[in-house]
Amino acid sequence: MTALTILIFACTYLVGSISSAILVCRLFKLGDPRAQGSGNPGATNVLRLGGKLPAIFVLTFDVLKGTVPVWASYYLGLEPINLAFVAVMACLGHMYPLFFGFSGGKAVATAFGAILPLGLDLAAILIVTWVIVARLTHYSSLAAIVAVSLAPFFTWLLKPEYSFPVAILSLLIVLRHKDNIIRLLRGRESKISQKNNLK
């Protein structure tokens, strides 16, 4: 592993550590998303707290902080396996942000952004999977869990050389959803359409 690769990993983690949910909530005077709603600093919780506009800002930034480091690393000549672990570092930064006490989000949007450079076909399949599950169940968390759980299989079909790193990403994200899984099993998880989602 070269010094450039190590530097890129470190920079990607730092970029991932920028919590757009917390910053956008401060900008819109919504308080700390980690202390409200679901407690997750992500776009879905910001949607509940402040409506569509701040949620769109959060979603866009979280996707980009996965996509941009992977694309930049590709043009800097990193090998495929190292590109995949750039994606992992972006998600680890989002989950355990250095700048916010290592208390971060689930990294679903960041993982999607990191996978996006692997191909629009793969990205489209993941989006369709999320939408179908979300439409059928009205649970954003369940849609995310199903989509990321199937991501390694879809990757194996389309880009088999990236299957292992994508599987690592999927495992990390599913583990971060453990509380959601418990609430889903107990019937206590909030639905997308529930009460004050859209303000």
PDB file of C-alpha atoms in Angstrom:
ATOM      1  CA  MET A   1       0.000   0.000   0.000  1.00  0.00           C
ATOM      2  CA  THR A   2       1.463   3.322  -1.075  1.00  0.00           C
ATOM      3  CA  ALA A   3       1.658   6.537   0.926  1.00  0.00           C
ATOM      4  CA  LEU A   4      -0.824   8.095  -1.518  1.00  0.00           C
ATOM      5  CA  THR A   5      -3.356   5.349  -0.822  1.00  0.00           C
ATOM      6  CA  ILE A   6      -3.000   5.809   2.954  1.00  0.00           C
ATOM      7  CA  LEU A   7      -3.388   9.584   2.557  1.00  0.00           C
ATOM      8  CA  ILE A   8      -6.534   9.110   0.459  1.00  0.00           C
ATOM      9  CA  PHE A   9      -7.993   6.733   3.062  1.00  0.00           C
ATOM     10  CA  ALA A  10      -7.350   9.293   5.804  1.00  0.00           C
ATOM     11  CA  CYS A  11      -8.777  12.222   3.805  1.00  0.00           C
ATOM     12  CA  THR A  12     -11.831  10.185   2.852  1.00  0.00           C
ATOM     13  CA  TYR A  13     -12.499   9.340   6.496  1.00  0.00           C
ATOM     14  CA  LEU A  14     -12.235  13.043   7.393  1.00  0.00           C
ATOM     15  CA  VAL A  15     -14.640  14.034   4.609  1.00  0.00           C
ATOM     16  CA  GLY A  16     -17.004  11.292   5.773  1.00  0.00           C
ATOM     17  CA  SER A  17     -16.790  12.736   9.282  1.00  0.00           C
ATOM     18  CA  ILE A  18     -18.516  15.950   8.166  1.00  0.00           C
ATOM     19  CA  SER A  19     -22.071  15.402   9.415  1.00  0.00           C
ATOM     20  CA  SER A  20     -24.337  17.282   7.052  1.00  0.00           C
ATOM     21  CA  ALA A  21     -27.398  16.412   9.151  1.00  0.00           C
ATOM     22  CA  ILE A  22     -25.998  18.158  12.222  1.00  0.00           C
ATOM     23  CA  LEU A  23     -24.744  21.158  10.245  1.00  0.00           C
ATOM     24  CA  VAL A  24     -27.973  21.568   8.256  1.00  0.00           C
ATOM     25  CA  CYS A  25     -30.062  21.256  11.406  1.00  0.00           C
ATOM     26  CA  ARG A  26     -27.969  24.025  12.977  1.00  0.00           C
ATOM     27  CA  LEU A  27     -28.463  26.169   9.878  1.00  0.00           C
ATOM     28  CA  PHE A  28     -32.239  25.669   9.961  1.00  0.00           C
ATOM     29  CA  LYS A  29     -32.347  25.954  13.785  1.00  0.00           C
ATOM     30  CA  LEU A  30     -33.783  22.450  14.177  1.00  0.00           C
ATOM     31  CA  GLY A  31     -31.576  21.375  17.072  1.00  0.00           C
ATOM     32  CA  ASP A  32     -29.383  18.282  17.204  1.00  0.00           C
ATOM     33  CA  PRO A  33     -30.894  15.398  15.164  1.00  0.00           C
ATOM     34  CA  ARG A  34     -29.091  12.948  17.455  1.00  0.00           C
ATOM     35  CA  ALA A  35     -31.333  14.081  20.320  1.00  0.00           C
ATOM     36  CA  GLN A  36     -34.637  14.179  18.432  1.00  0.00           C
ATOM     37  CA  GLY A  37     -36.853  11.940  16.336  1.00  0.00           C
ATOM     38  CA  SER A  38     -35.134   8.643  15.657  1.00  0.00           C
ATOM     39  CA  GLY A  39     -31.847  10.027  16.999  1.00  0.00           C
ATOM     40  CA  ASN A  40     -30.111   9.301  13.702  1.00  0.00           C
ATOM     41  CA  PRO A  41     -28.226  12.154  11.980  1.00  0.00           C
ATOM     42  CA  GLY A  42     -29.463  11.309   8.515  1.00  0.00           C
ATOM     43  CA  ALA A  43     -31.803  12.575   5.814  1.00  0.00           C
ATOM     44  CA  THR A  44     -34.872  10.622   6.953  1.00  0.00           C
ATOM     45  CA  ASN A  45     -34.713  11.994  10.482  1.00  0.00           C
ATOM     46  CA  VAL A  46     -34.078  15.523   9.181  1.00  0.00           C
ATOM     47  CA  LEU A  47     -37.158  15.067   6.969  1.00  0.00           C
ATOM     48  CA  ARG A  48     -39.178  14.343  10.099  1.00  0.00           C
ATOM     49  CA  LEU A  49     -37.712  17.310  11.948  1.00  0.00           C
ATOM     50  CA  GLY A  50     -37.636  20.006   9.295  1.00  0.00           C
ATOM     51  CA  GLY A  51     -39.326  18.884   6.092  1.00  0.00           C
ATOM     52  CA  LYS A  52     -38.157  18.340   2.549  1.00  0.00           C
ATOM     53  CA  LEU A  53     -35.678  21.170   1.921  1.00  0.00           C
ATOM     54  CA  PRO A  54     -33.182  20.471   4.736  1.00  0.00           C
ATOM     55  CA  ALA A  55     -33.558  16.734   4.086  1.00  0.00           C
ATOM     56  CA  ILE A  56     -32.619  17.224   0.418  1.00  0.00           C
ATOM     57  CA  PHE A  57     -29.502  19.163   1.433  1.00  0.00           C
ATOM     58  CA  VAL A  58     -28.480  16.374   3.813  1.00  0.00           C
ATOM     59  CA  LEU A  59     -29.170  13.597   1.309  1.00  0.00           C
ATOM     60  CA  THR A  60     -27.237  15.348  -1.468  1.00  0.00           C
ATOM     61  CA  PHE A  61     -24.156  15.997   0.658  1.00  0.00           C
ATOM     62  CA  ASP A  62     -24.156  12.492   2.137  1.00  0.00           C
ATOM     63  CA  VAL A  63     -24.308  10.921  -1.328  1.00  0.00           C
ATOM     64  CA  LEU A  64     -21.545  13.186  -2.642  1.00  0.00           C
ATOM     65  CA  LYS A  65     -19.159  12.439   0.215  1.00  0.00           C
ATOM     66  CA  GLY A  66     -19.287   8.830  -0.923  1.00  0.00           C
ATOM     67  CA  THR A  67     -19.163   9.484  -4.661  1.00  0.00           C
ATOM     68  CA  VAL A  68     -16.485  12.195  -4.878  1.00  0.00           C
ATOM     69  CA  PRO A  69     -13.675  10.361  -2.997  1.00  0.00           C
ATOM     70  CA  VAL A  70     -14.230   7.189  -5.045  1.00  0.00           C
ATOM     71  CA  TRP A  71     -14.226   9.065  -8.358  1.00  0.00           C
ATOM     72  CA  ALA A  72     -11.180  11.124  -7.352  1.00  0.00           C
ATOM     73  CA  SER A  73      -9.330   7.981  -6.265  1.00  0.00           C
ATOM     74  CA  TYR A  74     -10.112   6.346  -9.597  1.00  0.00           C
ATOM     75  CA  TYR A  75      -8.552   9.260 -11.498  1.00  0.00           C
ATOM     76  CA  LEU A  76      -5.553   9.151  -9.171  1.00  0.00           C
ATOM     77  CA  GLY A  77      -4.949   5.581 -10.307  1.00  0.00           C
ATOM     78  CA  LEU A  78      -5.921   3.501  -7.273  1.00  0.00           C
ATOM     79  CA  GLU A  79      -6.492  -0.189  -7.911  1.00  0.00           C
ATOM     80  CA  PRO A  80     -10.074  -1.557  -7.763  1.00  0.00           C
ATOM     81  CA  ILE A  81      -9.666  -3.164  -4.342  1.00  0.00           C
ATOM     82  CA  ASN A  82      -8.334   0.095  -2.875  1.00  0.00           C
ATOM     83  CA  LEU A  83     -11.155   2.045  -4.521  1.00  0.00           C
ATOM     84  CA  ALA A  84     -13.592  -0.200  -2.735  1.00  0.00           C
ATOM     85  CA  PHE A  85     -11.968   0.460   0.617  1.00  0.00           C
ATOM     86  CA  VAL A  86     -12.092   4.200  -0.064  1.00  0.00           C
ATOM     87  CA  ALA A  87     -15.855   3.654  -0.031  1.00  0.00           C
ATOM     88  CA  VAL A  88     -15.569   1.827   3.293  1.00  0.00           C
ATOM     89  CA  MET A  89     -13.586   4.715   4.800  1.00  0.00           C
ATOM     90  CA  ALA A  90     -16.217   7.243   3.692  1.00  0.00           C
ATOM     91  CA  CYS A  91     -18.905   5.205   5.431  1.00  0.00           C
ATOM     92  CA  LEU A  92     -16.817   4.709   8.569  1.00  0.00           C
ATOM     93  CA  GLY A  93     -16.355   8.482   8.724  1.00  0.00           C
ATOM     94  CA  HIS A  94     -20.110   8.966   8.499  1.00  0.00           C
ATOM     95  CA  MET A  95     -20.810   6.324  11.144  1.00  0.00           C
ATOM     96  CA  TYR A  96     -18.028   7.398  13.521  1.00  0.00           C
ATOM     97  CA  PRO A  97     -17.310  11.089  12.730  1.00  0.00           C
ATOM     98  CA  LEU A  98     -14.142  12.486  14.239  1.00  0.00           C
ATOM     99  CA  PHE A  99     -15.645  15.980  14.389  1.00  0.00           C
ATOM    100  CA  PHE A 100     -18.828  14.990  16.239  1.00  0.00           C
ATOM    101  CA  GLY A 101     -17.716  12.722  19.051  1.00  0.00           C
ATOM    102  CA  PHE A 102     -17.773   9.565  16.901  1.00  0.00           C
ATOM    103  CA  SER A 103     -21.593   9.643  17.051  1.00  0.00           C
ATOM    104  CA  GLY A 104     -22.806   9.403  13.469  1.00  0.00           C
ATOM    105  CA  GLY A 105     -25.454   7.986  11.184  1.00  0.00           C
ATOM    106  CA  LYS A 106     -26.235   4.756   9.369  1.00  0.00           C
ATOM    107  CA  ALA A 107     -24.317   5.681   6.160  1.00  0.00           C
ATOM    108  CA  VAL A 108     -26.962   4.402   3.748  1.00  0.00           C
ATOM    109  CA  ALA A 109     -26.805   7.487   1.500  1.00  0.00           C
ATOM    110  CA  THR A 110     -22.996   7.624   1.714  1.00  0.00           C
ATOM    111  CA  ALA A 111     -22.721   3.940   0.803  1.00  0.00           C
ATOM    112  CA  PHE A 112     -25.046   4.495  -2.141  1.00  0.00           C
ATOM    113  CA  GLY A 113     -22.905   7.427  -3.248  1.00  0.00           C
ATOM    114  CA  ALA A 114     -19.769   5.311  -2.981  1.00  0.00           C
ATOM    115  CA  ILE A 115     -21.345   2.505  -5.012  1.00  0.00           C
ATOM    116  CA  LEU A 116     -22.617   4.926  -7.669  1.00  0.00           C
ATOM    117  CA  PRO A 117     -19.291   5.025  -9.583  1.00  0.00           C
ATOM    118  CA  LEU A 118     -19.456   1.230  -9.966  1.00  0.00           C
ATOM    119  CA  GLY A 119     -22.258   1.705 -12.461  1.00  0.00           C
ATOM    120  CA  LEU A 120     -25.618   3.362 -12.967  1.00  0.00           C
ATOM    121  CA  ASP A 121     -27.205  -0.059 -13.510  1.00  0.00           C
ATOM    122  CA  LEU A 122     -26.233  -1.185 -10.011  1.00  0.00           C
ATOM    123  CA  ALA A 123     -27.333   2.142  -8.520  1.00  0.00           C
ATOM    124  CA  ALA A 124     -30.681   1.926 -10.302  1.00  0.00           C
ATOM    125  CA  ILE A 125     -31.341  -1.590  -9.003  1.00  0.00           C
ATOM    126  CA  LEU A 126     -30.604  -0.481  -5.432  1.00  0.00           C
ATOM    127  CA  ILE A 127     -32.889   2.555  -5.772  1.00  0.00           C
ATOM    128  CA  VAL A 128     -35.713   0.439  -7.200  1.00  0.00           C
ATOM    129  CA  THR A 129     -35.289  -2.095  -4.389  1.00  0.00           C
ATOM    130  CA  TRP A 130     -35.451   0.643  -1.752  1.00  0.00           C
ATOM    131  CA  VAL A 131     -38.499   2.273  -3.356  1.00  0.00           C
ATOM    132  CA  ILE A 132     -40.419  -1.004  -3.671  1.00  0.00           C
ATOM    133  CA  VAL A 133     -39.847  -1.985  -0.043  1.00  0.00           C
ATOM    134  CA  ALA A 134     -40.543   1.554   1.199  1.00  0.00           C
ATOM    135  CA  ARG A 135     -43.777   1.751  -0.814  1.00  0.00           C
ATOM    136  CA  LEU A 136     -44.967  -1.629   0.391  1.00  0.00           C
ATOM    137  CA  THR A 137     -44.070  -1.228   4.063  1.00  0.00           C
ATOM    138  CA  HIS A 138     -43.664   2.554   4.641  1.00  0.00           C
ATOM    139  CA  TYR A 139     -40.525   1.776   6.662  1.00  0.00           C
ATOM    140  CA  SER A 140     -37.430   3.658   5.494  1.00  0.00           C
ATOM    141  CA  SER A 141     -35.180   1.584   7.745  1.00  0.00           C
ATOM    142  CA  LEU A 142     -36.527  -1.730   6.436  1.00  0.00           C
ATOM    143  CA  ALA A 143     -36.122  -0.530   2.850  1.00  0.00           C
ATOM    144  CA  ALA A 144     -32.497   0.387   3.589  1.00  0.00           C
ATOM    145  CA  ILE A 145     -31.788  -2.922   5.318  1.00  0.00           C
ATOM    146  CA  VAL A 146     -33.240  -4.946   2.436  1.00  0.00           C
ATOM    147  CA  ALA A 147     -31.455  -2.890  -0.236  1.00  0.00           C
ATOM    148  CA  VAL A 148     -28.022  -3.033   1.416  1.00  0.00           C
ATOM    149  CA  SER A 149     -28.436  -6.719   2.240  1.00  0.00           C
ATOM    150  CA  LEU A 150     -29.048  -7.461  -1.438  1.00  0.00           C
ATOM    151  CA  ALA A 151     -26.275  -5.114  -2.618  1.00  0.00           C
ATOM    152  CA  PRO A 152     -23.489  -7.761  -2.500  1.00  0.00           C
ATOM    153  CA  PHE A 153     -25.633 -10.123  -4.589  1.00  0.00           C
ATOM    154  CA  PHE A 154     -26.444  -7.436  -7.156  1.00  0.00           C
ATOM    155  CA  THR A 155     -22.757  -6.442  -7.229  1.00  0.00           C
ATOM    156  CA  TRP A 156     -21.720 -10.068  -7.772  1.00  0.00           C
ATOM    157  CA  LEU A 157     -24.032 -10.224 -10.796  1.00  0.00           C
ATOM    158  CA  LEU A 158     -22.810  -6.964 -12.337  1.00  0.00           C
ATOM    159  CA  LYS A 159     -19.335  -6.166 -10.915  1.00  0.00           C
ATOM    160  CA  PRO A 160     -18.068  -9.347  -9.232  1.00  0.00           C
ATOM    161  CA  GLU A 161     -14.610  -7.902  -8.449  1.00  0.00           C
ATOM    162  CA  TYR A 162     -16.243  -5.501  -5.969  1.00  0.00           C
ATOM    163  CA  SER A 163     -18.459  -8.052  -4.214  1.00  0.00           C
ATOM    164  CA  PHE A 164     -16.289  -8.491  -1.111  1.00  0.00           C
ATOM    165  CA  PRO A 165     -15.860  -4.786  -0.223  1.00  0.00           C
ATOM    166  CA  VAL A 166     -19.562  -4.167  -0.907  1.00  0.00           C
ATOM    167  CA  ALA A 167     -20.350  -7.070   1.426  1.00  0.00           C
ATOM    168  CA  ILE A 168     -18.252  -5.356   4.124  1.00  0.00           C
ATOM    169  CA  LEU A 169     -20.205  -2.135   3.570  1.00  0.00           C
ATOM    170  CA  SER A 170     -23.487  -4.021   3.791  1.00  0.00           C
ATOM    171  CA  LEU A 171     -22.494  -5.743   7.019  1.00  0.00           C
ATOM    172  CA  LEU A 172     -21.459  -2.430   8.614  1.00  0.00           C
ATOM    173  CA  ILE A 173     -24.731  -0.781   7.657  1.00  0.00           C
ATOM    174  CA  VAL A 174     -26.924  -3.660   8.812  1.00  0.00           C
ATOM    175  CA  LEU A 175     -25.103  -3.695  12.159  1.00  0.00           C
ATOM    176  CA  ARG A 176     -25.720   0.060  12.467  1.00  0.00           C
ATOM    177  CA  HIS A 177     -29.422  -0.680  12.021  1.00  0.00           C
ATOM    178  CA  LYS A 178     -29.590  -3.090  14.962  1.00  0.00           C
ATOM    179  CA  ASP A 179     -31.842  -0.763  16.978  1.00  0.00           C
ATOM    180  CA  ASN A 180     -34.131  -0.330  13.988  1.00  0.00           C
ATOM    181  CA  ILE A 181     -34.290  -4.106  13.568  1.00  0.00           C
ATOM    182  CA  ILE A 182     -35.308  -4.512  17.205  1.00  0.00           C
ATOM    183  CA  ARG A 183     -38.005  -1.837  16.847  1.00  0.00           C
ATOM    184  CA  LEU A 184     -39.260  -3.430  13.633  1.00  0.00           C
ATOM    185  CA  LEU A 185     -39.575  -6.809  15.349  1.00  0.00           C
ATOM    186  CA  ARG A 186     -41.461  -5.171  18.222  1.00  0.00           C
ATOM    187  CA  GLY A 187     -43.673  -3.119  15.919  1.00  0.00           C
ATOM    188  CA  ARG A 188     -42.362   0.186  17.286  1.00  0.00           C
ATOM    189  CA  GLU A 189     -40.472   1.549  14.294  1.00  0.00           C
ATOM    190  CA  SER A 190     -41.651   4.903  12.882  1.00  0.00           C
ATOM    191  CA  LYS A 191     -43.054   4.861   9.373  1.00  0.00           C
ATOM    192  CA  ILE A 192     -42.158   7.302   6.605  1.00  0.00           C
ATOM    193  CA  SER A 193     -45.748   8.522   6.393  1.00  0.00           C
ATOM    194  CA  GLN A 194     -46.187   8.777  10.132  1.00  0.00           C
ATOM    195  CA  LYS A 195     -47.447  12.018  11.677  1.00  0.00           C
ATOM    196  CA  ASN A 196     -45.131  15.013  11.111  1.00  0.00           C
ATOM    197  CA  ASN A 197     -42.770  13.616   8.484  1.00  0.00           C
ATOM    198  CA  LEU A 198     -43.663  16.308   5.959  1.00  0.00           C
ATOM    199  CA  LYS A 199     -43.830  19.808   7.347  1.00  0.00           C
TER     200      LYS A 199
END
